[in-house]
PDB file of C-alpha atoms in Angstrom:
ATOM      1  CA  MET A   1     -35.126  89.605  83.916  1.00  0.00           C
ATOM      2  CA  PRO A   2     -36.838  89.238  87.507  1.00  0.00           C
ATOM      3  CA  ARG A   3     -34.984  91.424  90.521  1.00  0.00           C
ATOM      4  CA  ARG A   4     -33.215  87.741  91.841  1.00  0.00           C
ATOM      5  CA  ILE A   5     -31.459  86.518  88.896  1.00  0.00           C
ATOM      6  CA  LEU A   6     -29.993  89.898  88.909  1.00  0.00           C
ATOM      7  CA  ALA A   7     -28.725  89.492  92.882  1.00  0.00           C
ATOM      8  CA  LEU A   8     -27.661  86.150  91.813  1.00  0.00           C
ATOM      9  CA  ALA A   9     -25.416  86.893  89.208  1.00  0.00           C
ATOM     10  CA  ALA A  10     -24.241  89.987  91.024  1.00  0.00           C
ATOM     11  CA  LEU A  11     -23.186  88.222  93.905  1.00  0.00           C
ATOM     12  CA  ALA A  12     -21.718  85.271  91.580  1.00  0.00           C
ATOM     13  CA  VAL A  13     -19.094  88.200  90.378  1.00  0.00           C
ATOM     14  CA  LEU A  14     -18.086  89.694  93.314  1.00  0.00           C
ATOM     15  CA  SER A  15     -17.330  86.344  95.028  1.00  0.00           C
ATOM     16  CA  LEU A  16     -14.761  85.708  91.571  1.00  0.00           C
ATOM     17  CA  THR A  17     -13.746  88.502  92.132  1.00  0.00           C
ATOM     18  CA  ALA A  18     -13.063  88.431  96.040  1.00  0.00           C
ATOM     19  CA  CYS A  19     -11.194  84.884  95.293  1.00  0.00           C
ATOM     20  CA  ALA A  20      -8.265  86.462  92.069  1.00  0.00           C
ATOM     21  CA  ALA A  21      -4.946  85.908  93.407  1.00  0.00           C
ATOM     22  CA  PRO A  22      -3.611  89.739  93.754  1.00  0.00           C
ATOM     23  CA  ALA A  23      -1.205  90.363  91.344  1.00  0.00           C
ATOM     24  CA  PRO A  24       2.576  89.808  92.942  1.00  0.00           C
ATOM     25  CA  SER A  25       4.245  92.813  93.732  1.00  0.00           C
ATOM     26  CA  SER A  26       7.610  93.068  91.606  1.00  0.00           C
ATOM     27  CA  THR A  27      10.736  93.433  93.913  1.00  0.00           C
ATOM     28  CA  PRO A  28      13.658  94.422  92.102  1.00  0.00           C
ATOM     29  CA  THR A  29      16.936  92.519  92.192  1.00  0.00           C
ATOM     30  CA  ALA A  30      20.323  94.521  92.821  1.00  0.00           C
ATOM     31  CA  ALA A  31      23.002  93.506  90.792  1.00  0.00           C
ATOM     32  CA  PRO A  32      25.777  91.890  92.825  1.00  0.00           C
ATOM     33  CA  ALA A  33      28.309  94.391  93.436  1.00  0.00           C
ATOM     34  CA  ALA A  34      31.272  94.866  90.996  1.00  0.00           C
ATOM     35  CA  ALA A  35      34.208  93.100  91.659  1.00  0.00           C
ATOM     36  CA  SER A  36      37.489  94.996  93.538  1.00  0.00           C
ATOM     37  CA  ALA A  37      40.289  95.215  90.785  1.00  0.00           C
ATOM     38  CA  THR A  38      43.261  93.464  92.487  1.00  0.00           C
ATOM     39  CA  PRO A  39      46.328  95.975  91.730  1.00  0.00           C
ATOM     40  CA  SER A  40      49.104  94.007  89.802  1.00  0.00           C
ATOM     41  CA  PRO A  41      52.454  94.264  91.664  1.00  0.00           C
ATOM     42  CA  THR A  42      54.512  96.472  90.522  1.00  0.00           C
ATOM     43  CA  PRO A  43      57.263  95.116  88.886  1.00  0.00           C
ATOM     44  CA  THR A  44      61.107  95.565  91.047  1.00  0.00           C
ATOM     45  CA  THR A  45      63.884  96.670  89.515  1.00  0.00           C
ATOM     46  CA  PRO A  46      67.167  94.793  90.352  1.00  0.00           C
ATOM     47  CA  SER A  47      69.261  96.462  91.934  1.00  0.00           C
ATOM     48  CA  ALA A  48      72.743  97.409  90.537  1.00  0.00           C
ATOM     49  CA  PRO A  49      75.764  95.590  92.345  1.00  0.00           C
ATOM     50  CA  VAL A  50      78.155  97.274  94.823  1.00  0.00           C
ATOM     51  CA  PRO A  51      81.256  96.577  93.708  1.00  0.00           C
ATOM     52  CA  ALA A  52      83.666  96.181  96.536  1.00  0.00           C
ATOM     53  CA  GLU A  53      86.795  94.199  96.396  1.00  0.00           C
ATOM     54  CA  LEU A  54      89.467  94.423  93.148  1.00  0.00           C
ATOM     55  CA  VAL A  55      91.243  91.155  93.561  1.00  0.00           C
ATOM     56  CA  VAL A  56      95.192  91.041  91.620  1.00  0.00           C
ATOM     57  CA  ARG A  57      96.153  88.245  90.457  1.00  0.00           C
ATOM     58  CA  SER A  58      99.269  86.982  88.206  1.00  0.00           C
ATOM     59  CA  VAL A  59      96.485  86.079  84.997  1.00  0.00           C
ATOM     60  CA  GLY A  60      94.349  89.052  85.355  1.00  0.00           C
ATOM     61  CA  VAL A  61      92.094  91.188  88.363  1.00  0.00           C
ATOM     62  CA  GLN A  62      88.542  90.278  89.401  1.00  0.00           C
ATOM     63  CA  LEU A  63      85.459  92.845  90.821  1.00  0.00           C
ATOM     64  CA  TYR A  64      83.615  91.800  93.578  1.00  0.00           C
ATOM     65  CA  ASP A  65      80.291  93.231  95.284  1.00  0.00           C
ATOM     66  CA  SER A  66      79.674  93.512  98.342  1.00  0.00           C
ATOM     67  CA  ALA A  67      77.714  89.734  98.098  1.00  0.00           C
ATOM     68  CA  GLY A  68      81.209  88.763  96.981  1.00  0.00           C
ATOM     69  CA  THR A  69      79.724  87.994  93.517  1.00  0.00           C
ATOM     70  CA  GLU A  70      82.320  88.301  90.965  1.00  0.00           C
ATOM     71  CA  ILE A  71      80.636  90.598  88.413  1.00  0.00           C
ATOM     72  CA  GLY A  72      83.688  91.700  86.202  1.00  0.00           C
ATOM     73  CA  ALA A  73      86.977  90.609  85.253  1.00  0.00           C
ATOM     74  CA  PHE A  74      90.381  90.927  82.275  1.00  0.00           C
ATOM     75  CA  ALA A  75      93.274  88.447  81.287  1.00  0.00           C
ATOM     76  CA  TRP A  76      95.807  90.839  80.730  1.00  0.00           C
ATOM     77  CA  ALA A  77      95.731  89.812  76.501  1.00  0.00           C
ATOM     78  CA  ASP A  78      91.859  90.606  76.801  1.00  0.00           C
ATOM     79  CA  GLU A  79      91.512  94.134  75.192  1.00  0.00           C
ATOM     80  CA  THR A  80      91.868  97.386  76.566  1.00  0.00           C
ATOM     81  CA  ALA A  81      87.757  98.021  76.413  1.00  0.00           C
ATOM     82  CA  THR A  82      87.562  95.169  77.824  1.00  0.00           C
ATOM     83  CA  ALA A  83      89.089  96.460  81.172  1.00  0.00           C
ATOM     84  CA  LEU A  84      88.415  99.481  81.656  1.00  0.00           C
ATOM     85  CA  ALA A  85      84.905  98.596  81.398  1.00  0.00           C
ATOM     86  CA  VAL A  86      85.963  96.380  84.675  1.00  0.00           C
ATOM     87  CA  LEU A  87      88.170  99.529  86.318  1.00  0.00           C
ATOM     88  CA  GLU A  88      86.031 101.888  85.587  1.00  0.00           C
ATOM     89  CA  LEU A  89      83.011  99.778  87.308  1.00  0.00           C
ATOM     90  CA  ALA A  90      85.533 100.021  90.370  1.00  0.00           C
ATOM     91  CA  PHE A  91      87.076 103.334  90.337  1.00  0.00           C
ATOM     92  CA  GLY A  92      84.429 105.580  88.307  1.00  0.00           C
ATOM     93  CA  PRO A  93      85.118 106.805  84.971  1.00  0.00           C
ATOM     94  CA  ALA A  94      88.558 106.389  83.542  1.00  0.00           C
ATOM     95  CA  PRO A  95      91.191 109.020  83.237  1.00  0.00           C
ATOM     96  CA  VAL A  96      92.826 110.095  79.679  1.00  0.00           C
ATOM     97  CA  PRO A  97      96.175 108.028  79.637  1.00  0.00           C
ATOM     98  CA  SER A  98      99.452 109.452  79.766  1.00  0.00           C
ATOM     99  CA  ILE A  99     102.168 107.889  76.867  1.00  0.00           C
ATOM    100  CA  ARG A 100     105.473 105.573  78.341  1.00  0.00           C
ATOM    101  CA  ALA A 101     106.871 104.671  75.708  1.00  0.00           C
ATOM    102  CA  GLY A 102     108.558 101.949  75.120  1.00  0.00           C
ATOM    103  CA  ASP A 103     112.030 100.178  74.144  1.00  0.00           C
ATOM    104  CA  GLY A 104     111.574  99.747  70.792  1.00  0.00           C
ATOM    105  CA  THR A 105     113.151  95.946  70.861  1.00  0.00           C
ATOM    106  CA  HIS A 106     111.337  93.951  73.772  1.00  0.00           C
ATOM    107  CA  TYR A 107     108.894  96.703  75.576  1.00  0.00           C
ATOM    108  CA  ALA A 108     106.396  98.559  73.201  1.00  0.00           C
ATOM    109  CA  ASP A 109     105.104 101.967  73.520  1.00  0.00           C
ATOM    110  CA  TYR A 110     102.325 101.786  76.627  1.00  0.00           C
ATOM    111  CA  GLU A 111      99.292 104.441  77.358  1.00  0.00           C
ATOM    112  CA  ALA A 112      98.823 104.672  81.277  1.00  0.00           C
ATOM    113  CA  TYR A 113      95.359 104.891  82.816  1.00  0.00           C
ATOM    114  CA  GLU A 114      96.112 106.339  86.689  1.00  0.00           C
ATOM    115  CA  PHE A 115      93.358 106.093  88.470  1.00  0.00           C
ATOM    116  CA  LEU A 116      92.795 108.723  91.436  1.00  0.00           C
ATOM    117  CA  GLY A 117      93.347 106.998  94.700  1.00  0.00           C
ATOM    118  CA  GLY A 118      96.767 104.684  93.922  1.00  0.00           C
ATOM    119  CA  PHE A 119      95.895 102.177  90.728  1.00  0.00           C
ATOM    120  CA  THR A 120      97.336 102.851  87.209  1.00  0.00           C
ATOM    121  CA  TYR A 121      96.858 100.286  84.277  1.00  0.00           C
ATOM    122  CA  PHE A 122      99.514  99.842  81.527  1.00  0.00           C
ATOM    123  CA  THR A 123      98.158  98.644  78.230  1.00  0.00           C
ATOM    124  CA  ALA A 124     100.620  97.990  75.188  1.00  0.00           C
ATOM    125  CA  ILE A 125      99.266  99.421  72.342  1.00  0.00           C
ATOM    126  CA  ASN A 126     100.577  99.841  68.460  1.00  0.00           C
ATOM    127  CA  LEU A 127     101.081  96.162  69.384  1.00  0.00           C
ATOM    128  CA  GLU A 128     102.544  94.068  65.185  1.00  0.00           C
ATOM    129  CA  LYS A 129     100.621  91.463  67.028  1.00  0.00           C
ATOM    130  CA  PRO A 130      97.882  89.766  68.816  1.00  0.00           C
ATOM    131  CA  ARG A 131      97.651  90.974  72.427  1.00  0.00           C
ATOM    132  CA  ALA A 132      97.720  87.555  73.287  1.00  0.00           C
ATOM    133  CA  GLU A 133     100.765  86.380  71.601  1.00  0.00           C
ATOM    134  CA  TYR A 134     102.100  89.228  73.741  1.00  0.00           C
ATOM    135  CA  PHE A 135     104.889  89.545  75.974  1.00  0.00           C
ATOM    136  CA  LEU A 136     103.548  91.668  78.360  1.00  0.00           C
ATOM    137  CA  PRO A 137     100.248  92.613  76.823  1.00  0.00           C
ATOM    138  CA  ALA A 138      98.822  94.597  80.101  1.00  0.00           C
ATOM    139  CA  THR A 139     100.143  95.026  83.770  1.00  0.00           C
ATOM    140  CA  VAL A 140      98.575  97.374  86.852  1.00  0.00           C
ATOM    141  CA  GLN A 141     100.224  98.889  89.922  1.00  0.00           C
ATOM    142  CA  VAL A 142      98.369  99.145  93.272  1.00  0.00           C
ATOM    143  CA  ASP A 143     100.202 102.042  95.346  1.00  0.00           C
ATOM    144  CA  THR A 144      97.902 102.535  98.090  1.00  0.00           C
ATOM    145  CA  GLY A 145      96.130 100.660 100.724  1.00  0.00           C
ATOM    146  CA  GLU A 146      93.361 103.240 101.338  1.00  0.00           C
ATOM    147  CA  PRO A 147      89.707 101.893  99.219  1.00  0.00           C
ATOM    148  CA  ILE A 148      89.758 103.774  95.647  1.00  0.00           C
ATOM    149  CA  ASN A 149      85.888 104.631  94.868  1.00  0.00           C
ATOM    150  CA  GLY A 150      84.927 102.439  98.433  1.00  0.00           C
ATOM    151  CA  VAL A 151      86.706  98.941  96.519  1.00  0.00           C
ATOM    152  CA  SER A 152      88.961  98.011  98.326  1.00  0.00           C
ATOM    153  CA  ILE A 153      91.732  96.323  96.636  1.00  0.00           C
ATOM    154  CA  ARG A 154      94.167  92.653  97.418  1.00  0.00           C
ATOM    155  CA  THR A 155      96.278  90.421  96.035  1.00  0.00           C
ATOM    156  CA  GLY A 156      94.664  86.867  95.795  1.00  0.00           C
ATOM    157  CA  ASP A 157      96.494  85.543  98.576  1.00  0.00           C
ATOM    158  CA  GLY A 158      95.701  88.126 100.426  1.00  0.00           C
ATOM    159  CA  LEU A 159      98.156  90.748 100.162  1.00  0.00           C
ATOM    160  CA  ARG A 160      97.825  94.397 100.891  1.00  0.00           C
ATOM    161  CA  VAL A 161      99.903  97.765 100.008  1.00  0.00           C
ATOM    162  CA  GLY A 162     100.735  98.611 104.525  1.00  0.00           C
ATOM    163  CA  GLY A 163     100.673  95.178 105.312  1.00  0.00           C
ATOM    164  CA  THR A 164     104.137  93.162 106.597  1.00  0.00           C
ATOM    165  CA  LEU A 165     107.180  91.266 105.444  1.00  0.00           C
ATOM    166  CA  ALA A 166     106.255  88.720 107.897  1.00  0.00           C
ATOM    167  CA  GLN A 167     102.488  88.576 105.922  1.00  0.00           C
ATOM    168  CA  VAL A 168     104.808  87.951 102.252  1.00  0.00           C
ATOM    169  CA  LEU A 169     107.172  85.553 104.023  1.00  0.00           C
ATOM    170  CA  ALA A 170     104.011  83.501 104.767  1.00  0.00           C
ATOM    171  CA  LEU A 171     103.662  82.931 101.361  1.00  0.00           C
ATOM    172  CA  SER A 172     107.378  81.445 100.995  1.00  0.00           C
ATOM    173  CA  PRO A 173     107.706  83.616  97.791  1.00  0.00           C
ATOM    174  CA  PRO A 174     109.387  81.870  94.959  1.00  0.00           C
ATOM    175  CA  LEU A 175     111.517  83.990  93.716  1.00  0.00           C
ATOM    176  CA  THR A 176     112.920  87.874  94.913  1.00  0.00           C
ATOM    177  CA  TYR A 177     113.882  90.501  92.597  1.00  0.00           C
ATOM    178  CA  PRO A 178     116.165  94.183  93.715  1.00  0.00           C
ATOM    179  CA  HIS A 179     113.734  97.007  93.003  1.00  0.00           C
ATOM    180  CA  ALA A 180     113.796 100.669  93.116  1.00  0.00           C
ATOM    181  CA  LEU A 181     112.017 100.780  96.836  1.00  0.00           C
ATOM    182  CA  GLY A 182     112.915  97.808  97.993  1.00  0.00           C
ATOM    183  CA  THR A 183     112.846  93.910  97.622  1.00  0.00           C
ATOM    184  CA  ALA A 184     110.034  92.119  94.906  1.00  0.00           C
ATOM    185  CA  TYR A 185     108.925  89.488  96.540  1.00  0.00           C
ATOM    186  CA  LEU A 186     107.405  87.314  94.186  1.00  0.00           C
ATOM    187  CA  VAL A 187     104.255  85.119  94.331  1.00  0.00           C
ATOM    188  CA  ASP A 188     100.865  83.448  92.628  1.00  0.00           C
ATOM    189  CA  PRO A 189     102.428  82.259  90.104  1.00  0.00           C
ATOM    190  CA  ALA A 190     100.426  81.438  86.751  1.00  0.00           C
ATOM    191  CA  ASP A 191     101.993  78.095  86.571  1.00  0.00           C
ATOM    192  CA  PRO A 192     103.985  76.863  89.664  1.00  0.00           C
ATOM    193  CA  ALA A 193     105.918  74.273  87.159  1.00  0.00           C
ATOM    194  CA  LEU A 194     107.314  76.976  85.241  1.00  0.00           C
ATOM    195  CA  VAL A 195     109.008  78.300  88.012  1.00  0.00           C
ATOM    196  CA  THR A 196     112.916  78.665  87.761  1.00  0.00           C
ATOM    197  CA  ASP A 197     114.115  81.934  87.564  1.00  0.00           C
ATOM    198  CA  LEU A 198     113.234  85.447  86.908  1.00  0.00           C
ATOM    199  CA  GLU A 199     113.762  85.969  83.132  1.00  0.00           C
ATOM    200  CA  ASN A 200     111.917  82.481  82.176  1.00  0.00           C
ATOM    201  CA  SER A 201     109.096  82.324  84.492  1.00  0.00           C
ATOM    202  CA  THR A 202     105.421  82.041  84.514  1.00  0.00           C
ATOM    203  CA  ASP A 203     103.725  85.339  85.071  1.00  0.00           C
ATOM    204  CA  MET A 204     103.498  86.478  89.301  1.00  0.00           C
ATOM    205  CA  VAL A 205     102.311  88.857  91.466  1.00  0.00           C
ATOM    206  CA  ALA A 206     105.508  91.572  93.069  1.00  0.00           C
ATOM    207  CA  ALA A 207     105.339  92.505  96.565  1.00  0.00           C
ATOM    208  CA  VAL A 208     107.349  95.375  96.440  1.00  0.00           C
ATOM    209  CA  VAL A 209     108.861  95.848 100.668  1.00  0.00           C
ATOM    210  CA  ASP A 210     110.631  98.525 101.551  1.00  0.00           C
ATOM    211  CA  GLY A 211     113.682  98.704 104.466  1.00  0.00           C
ATOM    212  CA  ASP A 212     111.565  98.997 107.441  1.00  0.00           C
ATOM    213  CA  GLY A 213     108.979  95.502 106.111  1.00  0.00           C
ATOM    214  CA  THR A 214     105.880  97.290 104.679  1.00  0.00           C
ATOM    215  CA  ILE A 215     104.872  96.272 101.528  1.00  0.00           C
ATOM    216  CA  MET A 216     104.328 100.063  99.090  1.00  0.00           C
ATOM    217  CA  ARG A 217     103.593  98.350  95.859  1.00  0.00           C
ATOM    218  CA  ILE A 218     101.470  95.175  94.716  1.00  0.00           C
ATOM    219  CA  SER A 219     102.017  94.665  90.556  1.00  0.00           C
ATOM    220  CA  ALA A 220     101.132  92.567  88.667  1.00  0.00           C
ATOM    221  CA  PRO A 221     101.994  90.124  85.930  1.00  0.00           C
ATOM    222  CA  TYR A 222     105.282  90.114  86.712  1.00  0.00           C
ATOM    223  CA  PRO A 223     108.600  89.980  85.852  1.00  0.00           C
ATOM    224  CA  SER A 224     107.129  94.003  84.587  1.00  0.00           C
ATOM    225  CA  ARG A 225     110.794  95.657  85.216  1.00  0.00           C
ATOM    226  CA  SER A 226     110.440  98.034  82.192  1.00  0.00           C
ATOM    227  CA  LEU A 227     106.998  99.787  84.175  1.00  0.00           C
ATOM    228  CA  ILE A 228     107.355  99.413  87.830  1.00  0.00           C
TER     229      ILE A 228
END
């Protein structure tokens, strides 16, 4: 082959090689960063209510917490377990009860739970008919004006042991009754229309005032002379 043709062929090869585009270099693509995990909120356990005040009424007992919300209650005819659950929430474990013998006719035998500090719960036992049909299925007695286990005690009208006769008289008590400690002034009738005399009246709260004009005891329901 003539040298001129070989030279032209070599030149053509070099020209084609120079015109070819260089292969692109592969640049690694960074993987997207993983999303940071958002911690789940920690469940909040509701705080237990703090018992603060026990209110004794003619119809039963109510327990309130420090925010003024009722957190327990029982009526006189409620079962003993119901009442003790409320009182244990307020004052702590119930004490071993003692027995108060009845008279065999009008009053049954009672278990008396004397909580340390001056609060006693009496509950009738060995009943021959339903508690709701019984004259006095339960009663409570308060002998202290100091809080028990941090729980203060008052009547629905705001009376407390250690209060004054003037506070009682301001409530216009509809009935009074002689008491070993002084005079029992009856207030907060469950049914004002039934207030007639002690023997036939509706349930009430008794504020027992001594000769110096000091409330020494609060009892409910009244009349309950065999117990208080």
